[in-house]
C-alpha cells in the first residue's frame, strides 16, 4: 500500500513539474512572440525591430528581454537601445534608433500604425503609407518624407531632409527645422552642423532623395573626426634670442632687412582649466545600462583637471571639443536651434538616461551651473570648468541647486 502511495506521489510530482515547464515555455513564447501570426503575404503590416549593432532590450508586459534577430512588436511594447543602433519597420516606414533611444508602440493595426519616440533620436524614412509618429507632446503624420526626430529633456526637434511633415498645426518642408520647447515653436533653415554624427551617418547610408549632398555631409563628419593638438601659448618672439636654423633649414642672414610687411595682430591667449567626471555612476551602477561599465574609470575621472588655452570669444563648448579631440575622448553633440546652442549628448560613450531617468551631462564654471547652453558661455582667463555626470536629483548629486524646489 505504501509503495502504491509513493508511486502515485511521484507521478503527481512529475505531472506538476511538466505543467510548470509547459507554462514557462508558453509564457516565454508568448513574451518572445513565438505564437504571433505572420503578416499576410505581400503586406508589410507588421512592426518589427532588428538590432543592427550593439545591445537593445524589449519590454513587454513589464518583462524585459534582449532583442535577438528580427522581433515582431505589438501594442504596448517598448524598445530601448542600450548601445549601437536598431532598425524598426513600421509598415512602410523605416526608423533607425540611436543609442539611448526609446520607442513605444501605441498601435500596431495595419490601418492605424502609431509609435512614440519617448527619448533619443530617430532617422525616419517614410513611404506612401502614413504612419503617426508621436514625439514629446506632439505628433506628425509621416508619408513620403525623410527626417530626423530628436526628443530631449524639455525640447523636441524635427529636421526635415526630404518631402514635408505636418503636425496638424504646422507644416515643415524639406530644408527646414522645427524645434519645440514646450508649446513654443521655432522654425529655421536646416543646418547640417546641427545634426549628430549618428544622423549624418544615417544620411550617407540612405538612398533617398534629400536636400543635402553626400559631399556636404562627409565634410561635416570629417571636420568632427579630425583630431587636433592641445592649444599651447605662443612663444614670445620678441624675447627669443636663440640662434640656429630657421624652418627651412638655413641659417638666418643677420644682414637681411627686416620684413616690413605689416602682419595681422595675433589674438592673445588665455588659460583655464577643465575636468570631466562621472564618479556619481560609481554609486549608481545598478542603474547603468548593461555593457557601459567599461567606459567608467575606476576613479570616476575621465579627464583630470587640465590647463588649456583659449582665445577671446571662445566658449566652454569650444574648449571641451578641442580637449576631447586631442585626448581621444569620444564626444557627440547636436545643435538646438531653439536655444541657439550646442547640446552635448555623450562624452566617453556615456549618454543622457544611461544611468537612470534623470541622468546626463551638466557643466559648471567657477562652481556655478549656468542655465544656458555651453556654446553660449564665453570664457574668461582663469575660469574653472567641470563637466559632471548627474544620476539623480537633476544635478543635485553633483552640487547643482534643486531646480524643482
XYZ file of N, CA and C in Angstrom, residues 49-142:
282
model
N 11.514 45.017 -35.089
C 12.749 45.671 -34.671
C 13.903 44.699 -34.853
N 15.014 45.195 -35.374
C 16.198 44.376 -35.592
C 17.424 45.127 -35.101
N 18.203 44.488 -34.237
C 19.431 45.112 -33.738
C 20.490 45.041 -34.828
N 20.955 46.195 -35.276
C 21.992 46.237 -36.298
C 23.388 46.244 -35.681
N 23.478 46.777 -34.465
C 24.759 46.847 -33.783
C 24.508 47.089 -32.301
N 25.279 46.437 -31.436
C 25.169 46.696 -30.009
C 24.109 45.858 -29.316
N 23.519 46.447 -28.272
C 22.581 45.743 -27.401
C 21.307 46.558 -27.228
N 20.154 45.889 -27.353
C 18.862 46.544 -27.155
C 17.915 45.589 -26.440
N 16.960 46.186 -25.719
C 16.012 45.392 -24.943
C 14.580 45.660 -25.380
N 13.760 44.630 -25.249
C 12.323 44.728 -25.474
C 11.621 44.570 -24.128
N 10.760 45.532 -23.794
C 9.947 45.434 -22.588
C 8.511 45.156 -23.003
N 7.992 44.022 -22.547
C 6.630 43.602 -22.908
C 5.950 43.077 -21.649
N 4.838 43.698 -21.311
C 4.108 43.260 -20.118
C 4.919 43.386 -18.847
N 5.810 44.386 -18.801
C 6.626 44.585 -17.615
C 7.849 43.699 -17.540
N 8.056 42.843 -18.536
C 9.210 41.939 -18.553
C 10.162 42.370 -19.657
N 11.443 42.541 -19.320
C 12.449 42.971 -20.290
C 13.286 41.792 -20.749
N 13.615 41.777 -22.024
C 14.481 40.734 -22.579
C 15.291 41.332 -23.710
N 16.418 40.713 -24.001
C 17.275 41.202 -25.075
C 16.665 40.878 -26.433
N 16.774 41.814 -27.350
C 16.273 41.598 -28.706
C 17.327 40.848 -29.507
N 16.937 39.730 -30.074
C 17.838 38.962 -30.935
C 17.120 38.682 -32.251
N 17.796 38.955 -33.341
C 17.167 38.742 -34.637
C 16.044 39.731 -34.875
N 15.227 39.449 -35.887
C 14.075 40.298 -36.178
C 12.935 39.942 -35.220
N 12.469 40.920 -34.474
C 11.434 40.698 -33.466
C 10.172 41.473 -33.826
N 9.068 40.771 -33.870
C 7.806 41.428 -34.175
C 7.266 42.111 -32.919
N 6.818 43.353 -33.095
C 6.350 44.144 -31.968
C 4.840 44.251 -31.963
N 4.295 44.498 -30.778
C 2.851 44.656 -30.641
C 2.553 45.875 -29.762
N 1.309 46.242 -29.682
C 0.887 47.396 -28.892
C 1.363 47.249 -27.445
N 1.933 48.338 -26.915
C 2.423 48.325 -25.538
C 3.882 47.981 -25.397
N 4.507 47.465 -26.456
C 5.932 47.126 -26.405
C 6.786 48.394 -26.369
N 7.949 48.277 -25.733
C 8.920 49.373 -25.710
C 10.295 48.828 -26.074
N 10.932 49.480 -27.027
C 12.284 49.111 -27.448
C 13.253 50.144 -26.876
N 14.266 49.682 -26.138
C 15.279 50.566 -25.554
C 16.645 50.197 -26.113
N 17.337 51.180 -26.689
C 18.634 50.938 -27.302
C 19.727 51.251 -26.276
N 20.381 50.204 -25.787
C 21.437 50.382 -24.787
C 22.736 50.836 -25.429
N 23.098 50.225 -26.534
C 24.301 50.610 -27.267
C 24.094 50.272 -28.735
N 24.854 50.954 -29.601
C 24.703 50.705 -31.030
C 23.450 51.362 -31.581
N 22.761 50.656 -32.476
C 21.520 51.208 -33.035
C 20.610 50.079 -33.501
N 19.327 50.419 -33.647
C 18.289 49.451 -34.002
C 17.496 49.987 -35.187
N 17.167 49.116 -36.127
C 16.267 49.496 -37.221
C 14.883 48.935 -36.925
N 13.885 49.772 -37.081
C 12.499 49.364 -36.851
C 11.689 49.603 -38.117
N 10.881 48.614 -38.488
C 9.989 48.739 -39.636
C 8.574 48.937 -39.124
N 7.990 50.054 -39.474
C 6.614 50.359 -39.066
C 5.803 50.504 -40.340
N 5.229 49.380 -40.794
C 4.551 49.397 -42.081
C 5.547 49.744 -43.168
N 5.251 50.820 -43.911
C 6.155 51.258 -44.981
C 7.171 52.273 -44.534
N 7.291 52.496 -43.225
C 8.220 53.483 -42.684
C 9.385 52.778 -42.000
N 10.581 53.282 -42.254
C 11.774 52.717 -41.642
C 12.339 53.718 -40.637
N 12.571 53.245 -39.407
C 13.152 54.084 -38.359
C 14.483 53.487 -37.922
N 15.495 54.311 -37.793
C 16.769 53.879 -37.227
C 16.937 54.611 -35.905
N 17.035 53.851 -34.818
C 17.068 54.426 -33.474
C 18.503 54.500 -32.970
N 18.864 55.631 -32.378
C 20.218 55.844 -31.876
C 20.405 55.234 -30.496
N 21.639 55.169 -30.059
C 21.931 54.741 -28.696
C 21.216 55.668 -27.713
N 20.572 55.074 -26.719
C 19.833 55.851 -25.735
C 18.393 56.116 -26.119
N 17.996 55.738 -27.347
C 16.628 55.988 -27.794
C 15.664 54.969 -27.189
N 14.418 55.409 -27.048
C 13.365 54.522 -26.540
C 12.123 54.729 -27.392
N 11.599 53.641 -27.958
C 10.440 53.697 -28.846
C 9.305 52.858 -28.280
N 8.120 53.455 -28.192
C 6.942 52.760 -27.667
C 5.930 52.536 -28.785
N 5.349 51.335 -28.833
C 4.341 51.019 -29.845
C 2.958 51.349 -29.288
N 2.286 52.315 -29.919
C 0.961 52.740 -29.457
C -0.150 51.993 -30.167
N 0.046 51.677 -31.427
C -0.938 50.916 -32.194
C -0.222 50.156 -33.299
N -0.544 48.868 -33.415
C 0.071 48.035 -34.443
C -0.938 47.644 -35.515
N -2.099 48.291 -35.516
C -3.107 47.982 -36.531
C -2.617 48.443 -37.898
N -2.772 47.614 -38.922
C -2.282 47.984 -40.259
C -2.834 49.316 -40.750
N -4.096 49.620 -40.399
C -4.718 50.857 -40.876
C -4.429 52.049 -39.964
N -3.779 51.821 -38.832
C -3.536 52.916 -37.890
C -2.274 52.635 -37.071
N -1.116 52.684 -37.732
C 0.133 52.410 -37.024
C 0.632 53.675 -36.349
N 0.909 53.557 -35.038
C 1.364 54.709 -34.263
C 2.501 54.290 -33.328
N 3.547 55.098 -33.304
C 4.667 54.859 -32.402
C 5.024 56.168 -31.712
N 5.672 56.053 -30.550
C 6.108 57.246 -29.824
C 7.617 57.156 -29.571
N 8.322 58.203 -29.975
C 9.727 58.323 -29.607
C 9.756 58.975 -28.229
N 10.007 58.167 -27.212
C 9.973 58.649 -25.832
C 11.168 59.540 -25.551
N 12.335 59.125 -25.999
C 13.556 59.913 -25.832
C 14.582 59.457 -26.851
N 15.571 60.292 -27.088
C 16.624 59.914 -28.015
C 16.408 60.462 -29.407
N 16.882 59.720 -30.388
C 16.921 60.204 -31.764
C 16.535 59.097 -32.732
N 15.820 59.485 -33.792
C 15.398 58.517 -34.807
C 15.549 59.128 -36.190
N 16.156 58.360 -37.095
C 16.235 58.736 -38.502
C 15.080 58.031 -39.203
N 14.179 58.792 -39.824
C 12.922 58.253 -40.366
C 12.880 58.373 -41.881
N 12.517 57.272 -42.522
C 12.294 57.248 -43.966
C 10.894 56.695 -44.199
N 9.951 57.579 -44.513
C 8.550 57.197 -44.628
C 8.153 56.972 -46.081
N 7.384 55.900 -46.300
C 6.889 55.586 -47.633
C 5.518 56.192 -47.880
N 4.751 55.547 -48.780
C 3.439 56.087 -49.154
C 2.383 55.892 -48.075
N 2.500 54.792 -47.297
C 1.517 54.528 -46.245
C 1.824 55.389 -45.023
N 0.814 56.106 -44.545
C 1.018 57.037 -43.435
C 1.260 56.308 -42.118
N 2.173 56.831 -41.346
C 2.471 56.344 -40.001
C 2.491 57.555 -39.073
N 1.886 57.417 -37.904
C 1.871 58.531 -36.955
C 3.035 58.395 -35.986
N 3.861 59.434 -35.941
C 4.984 59.478 -35.022
C 4.686 60.497 -33.927
N 4.631 60.040 -32.695
C 4.463 60.931 -31.547
C 5.839 61.247 -30.989
N 6.068 62.484 -30.670
C 7.353 62.895 -30.091
C 7.067 63.996 -29.060
N 7.381 63.691 -27.808
C 7.022 64.620 -26.751
C 5.516 64.798 -26.694
N 5.058 66.045 -26.654
C 3.620 66.329 -26.617
C 3.047 66.529 -28.013
N 3.826 66.219 -29.042
C 3.416 66.485 -30.416
C 3.341 65.187 -31.214
N 2.728 65.270 -32.375
C 2.634 64.103 -33.259
C 2.603 64.579 -34.700
N 3.056 63.719 -35.600
C 3.101 64.064 -37.017
C 2.765 62.843 -37.852
N 2.058 63.069 -38.939
C 1.780 62.013 -39.913
C 2.943 61.971 -40.897
N 3.596 60.829 -40.967
C 4.733 60.690 -41.861
C 4.310 59.974 -43.128
